[in-house]
C-alpha cells in the first residue's frame, strides 16, 4: 500500500439534523505531508477532523487511511491520534501516566512504556516533568505533553485541532517553528486544523481552504496566496482588491473592462464565466504601483493601467496604504513600501496612474 | 452484546436509566397514581377503601371546615415566603459585599444550621417560645419587663417563625448566587449614566437578581405549604396546617380516601406553582 | 463654593459608611438569629435541672441518661443502618440514571427526567402518605429485615428502606449530573483516541473524574436519610424507631434536657458530615462555591 494516500476522503457528507456541516468533501492527503484545514469558525474543518478521528461518523461518503476504508471503526481502533484544542490532558494523572496511557491501552509492557514515554518527553523537551500533574504546567508545557501523548503511539496520522490557539502570540510563533521541525523529524502525516491563515501559510505543505462545509481550494501555500481559486479564498487569505469588471474576452489573454471603459489584461479567469459577464478583478494591494503621468515607461502587453485620484493615505509602518478612487467611483488600495527616497509623497486629491502586471490579476466570479 | 450496544447508544442509555426508572415507577409513580385513584373511592370502616366511585371526598375538601385550614396554610406559606425574602435579600447582599475569599465561609455558615436536623431546629424554638416555660417568656418575666407571658406559642406566629427559621437559608442561597454573578461593571455603568443608589438597585440590581429571588421563593413556598413538623410542634395542637389534617386522616380518622383527596389538592397547588415558575424561567431564559 | 462642595462630599461619605454599618450590623443579627437557638439548645443539654429555660449549673448527667436509654441507642443504630443501606442503593441507582440521562439521548428521556425531579419537589408529607397507602395495599414491606449490624440485632422494615431509596435516588442523580455536565467530554474522546475501549474509558477517566460528585451525592443521601422524620414515621408501621422518630415521640411527651442531649448528638453527626463533604470536595479539586446539592 506504499502508493496509497495517507488519508483520503471521498464525497464525505456530515449532517447534524438540518445543518450540513460538511458538504461533499473529497481530499487526498499524501504520506508525510503537513496538511492544513483552514477556514473561519463553523466552516466544517473541525468536523472533518473529528470524522477522521472517529468521533463523528460521516452521513455518507467514505474515509480511507492507507487505502483502507474505515467504515464504522471506533476511535480506539483507528491508527490516528489527536492533539485536542484545549489539550484534554487527564487532570487526575501525572504527565508520565498521561503520555503512557495510549501504550498501556494497547497492552504494551511496562518497561517498554517507560522507555518510550521517556523518549517522547525528551523529544518535546519535558524530561524531568514526569511526576507533575497537568495543572502544575504552563500552557506551553501542557501543549507539549499533549503532543508527546499522541506521538508516543507512532500513529500513521496525527490530527491537530487548533493546538496553538490557547497560547499567547509569542509562544505560538515559537511553537509553530518547533512543530514544523518536529513533523519533519518524525515524518508522520500531520493534519492541522486552524483558522489562522498566517499559521497555515507558514507551516503547511498544502492547505485546504474550507467554508460552509465546502472545500474551496487545495494547494500549496504560495498558490493559495498568489493564485486564489475563487472570491472566498482571495478574500479570506490576506488582503485583496475586488474591482468590479466586465469580461470582454476570455482569451487567452483574458481581458476585462474596469472603471467604465478601461480595458486591462488579466492572467486567469475563473471557470463558468462567459464574455459579457459581470465579474471581479482581484489584485493584491502590494502588487500595485502608482505613477505620475511623466514617470510612465513603455507599456508591455501585460501592463494594466487605469487613472484615478488619491482619496486617502494611511501610514502603517512598513508601508503606506493609498486609497485610489477610479473614474466610476470604485475604490482600490495600493500598499507602497516606505523606502525613503527623494520622491515627493502623494497628496490627497492628486491625479495618479495605477499600474500593475496582469500576472497578478485574476478574474473571479461575483 | 458489545457490538449491539455500540451500534445502538440509545439502548445503552436505556440500560443505565432502567434500574432507577423501574424503582421510581414502582415505588413513586404507582403510589402517586394510587393516591389519585383513592381520592375517588369510598372509605372503609377500619382504614382502607371500598372500591366504589364517589366524588364526595373531593367535594368535602371544599367544606369550610377543611378548606379554611387549606387557605390558611396557603396564607402561612405565602407569609413565610415574603418574610424570608425580606430577611434573606439583605443577608444575601451582605454576603456579596464581603471580601471574595471570605464569601464561601459565610455561605458555609449559612448552610450549617440548614444541615442540622429540621426536627431539632424546630424543637430548639419550642424551648424558647413555650408560653410558661419558654426561655423568652421566663427571662422577660423574671427581668420584670412583662407581667403576663407573651403569646408566642401555639399560634400562627410560632409556625411562621419556625418555618422562616427553617427555610431562610434556601432563600438566601439562590439570591446570593444571582448577586454574585452580577457583573459589577453594570452597576458602575448605571452610576456613570447618572443613576442614584436607589435607582441602581431598582433598575439594575433587582431585575438581575430576580431569577434568584423567584427560585428562592419556590424553594421556601413549597415545603412551607406542605409543612407537618413545624405546626405539629410549634402549633401546640391548636394551630394546624393542611399537612396535619392529612396525617390525621391516616393516623386518627382512618379516612384514607379523604386524606388522599386533600393531598391531591395540596399537590395540585404545588404543581401549579412549579409550572408557573418553569414557564416564567423559560420565558426569561433563565436556568430553573 | 469649595466649602459647599466639601460639606456635600463629607455628607456623601458619611451616608456611604452609614449604609455599610447598617448592612454589617444586619448581617451580624441575621447570623445570630440562625445560630442562637441552636447554641441555647446545646447549652441547656448541660443544665443541672429538668428545665430548659433556667440555668441551674453544669452537668453531663443528661448524656449518661441518653446513653442508658436502650430505646435511644437502638433507634440510633436503626438510623445508621437505614442510612448506610439506602445510601448505597440510591448512590448506585442514582449514578447510573445520571449517566444515562446526561450522556445518551433516547425516546422517553424527557418523561424519565421529569419523573426524577418529582420526588424532590413533592413535600415529604405527600410522599409519606403515598407510600403508606402503597405498602398497605400491596401488602409488601412492613415485615422487618432482621440483621446483625456491628453486632447489634436490628429489625428494619423493608418499606422504610425502600422509601428512603425512593427519595434519595433523585438527590444523588442531581448531584452526579451536575458534575457530569461540567466534565470536559473531550477527556473521554482523548481516552478513546488513545485506544481505550468504552469500558476502560469509563473505568480510567469518567469514573475517577466523577468520584467527587458520587461521594458528594452519597453524603447528601446519607444526611437526608439520617435526618428524615416524616417519611420514616409514616412508612415504618408500629414499633420501629429511628432517632428522629424517637425524638418526636419524646417531644410529644414533654420537654427535657435529655432531648437537648440527643439533639446535640445529632448536631455533631450532621456537622461531621458537612465537614467530611467539604474535605471530599477539596480533594476533588473543586474550587466551586459550596452548594450542598442545590
Coordinates of C-alpha atoms in Angstrom, one line a residue, chain C residues 55-172:
Chain C
X55 CA -29.8 27.7 84.2
X56 CA -29.1 25.7 87.3
X57 CA -25.5 24.6 86.9
X58 CA -23.4 22.3 84.7
X59 CA -23.9 18.6 84.4
X60 CA -23.3 15.8 81.9
X61 CA -26.0 13.6 83.5
X62 CA -28.4 14.0 80.6
X63 CA -25.8 12.4 78.3
X64 CA -25.5 9.5 80.7
X65 CA -29.3 9.3 80.7
X66 CA -29.3 9.3 77.0
X67 CA -26.7 6.5 76.6
X68 CA -28.5 4.5 79.3
X69 CA -31.8 4.7 77.3
X70 CA -31.9 1.4 75.4
X71 CA -34.6 2.8 73.1
X72 CA -32.5 5.7 72.1
X73 CA -29.4 3.6 71.4
X74 CA -31.5 1.1 69.4
X75 CA -33.0 3.9 67.3
X76 CA -29.6 5.3 66.8
X77 CA -28.4 2.0 65.3
X78 CA -31.6 1.8 63.2
X79 CA -30.9 5.3 61.8
X80 CA -27.4 4.4 60.9
X81 CA -28.3 1.0 59.3
X82 CA -31.1 2.6 57.3
X83 CA -28.8 5.5 56.2
X84 CA -26.0 3.1 55.1
X85 CA -28.2 0.7 53.2
X86 CA -30.4 3.3 51.5
X87 CA -27.4 5.4 50.6
X88 CA -25.6 2.5 48.9
X89 CA -28.6 1.5 46.8
X90 CA -29.6 5.1 46.0
X91 CA -26.0 6.0 45.0
X92 CA -25.7 3.1 42.6
X93 CA -29.1 3.7 41.0
X94 CA -28.7 7.5 41.0
X95 CA -25.3 7.4 39.4
X96 CA -26.5 5.0 36.7
X97 CA -29.5 7.1 35.8
X98 CA -27.4 10.3 35.9
X99 CA -25.0 8.7 33.4
X100 CA -27.9 7.6 31.2
X101 CA -29.7 10.9 31.2
X102 CA -26.6 13.1 30.7
X103 CA -24.7 11.0 28.2
X104 CA -27.3 9.5 25.9
X105 CA -30.4 10.5 24.1
X106 CA -33.3 8.1 23.7
X107 CA -37.1 8.1 23.4
X108 CA -38.8 8.8 26.7
X109 CA -35.9 10.7 28.1
X110 CA -37.9 13.8 29.0
X111 CA -40.5 11.7 30.8
X112 CA -37.8 9.9 32.9
X113 CA -36.3 13.3 33.5
X114 CA -39.5 14.8 34.9
X115 CA -40.1 11.7 37.0
X116 CA -36.7 12.1 38.5
X117 CA -37.4 15.6 39.7
X118 CA -40.8 14.9 41.2
X119 CA -39.6 13.3 44.5
X120 CA -37.5 16.5 45.1
X121 CA -40.4 18.8 44.6
X122 CA -43.1 16.9 46.3
X123 CA -43.3 17.7 50.1
X124 CA -42.4 14.9 52.4
X125 CA -45.9 14.6 53.9
X126 CA -47.4 13.8 50.5
X127 CA -44.7 11.3 49.7
X128 CA -45.1 9.7 53.1
X129 CA -48.9 9.1 52.8
X130 CA -48.4 7.9 49.2
X131 CA -46.0 5.3 50.3
X132 CA -48.1 4.4 53.3
X133 CA -51.1 3.6 51.1
X134 CA -48.9 1.7 48.7
X135 CA -47.3 -0.5 51.3
X136 CA -50.6 -1.2 52.9
X137 CA -52.3 -2.0 49.7
X138 CA -49.5 -4.1 48.2
X139 CA -49.0 -5.9 51.4
X140 CA -45.3 -5.9 51.0
X141 CA -42.7 -4.2 53.1
X142 CA -43.8 -3.8 56.7
X143 CA -42.2 -7.1 57.6
X144 CA -38.7 -6.4 59.0
X145 CA -35.3 -7.3 57.7
X146 CA -33.7 -9.0 60.7
X147 CA -30.0 -8.3 60.6
X148 CA -26.8 -8.1 62.7
X149 CA -25.3 -4.7 62.3
X150 CA -21.9 -4.2 64.1
X151 CA -23.1 -6.9 66.5
X152 CA -26.4 -5.3 67.2
X153 CA -29.6 -7.1 66.3
X154 CA -31.9 -4.9 64.2
X155 CA -35.2 -5.4 62.6
X156 CA -35.7 -2.8 59.9
X157 CA -38.9 -2.8 57.8
X158 CA -38.2 -3.1 54.1
X159 CA -40.8 -0.4 53.5
X160 CA -38.6 2.2 55.2
X161 CA -35.5 1.2 53.3
X162 CA -37.5 1.4 50.0
X163 CA -39.0 4.8 51.0
X164 CA -35.5 6.2 51.8
X165 CA -34.1 4.9 48.5
X166 CA -37.0 6.4 46.6
X167 CA -36.4 10.0 47.8
X168 CA -32.6 9.7 47.7
X169 CA -32.2 8.5 44.1
X170 CA -33.2 11.9 42.8
X171 CA -30.8 13.8 45.0
X172 CA -27.9 11.6 44.1

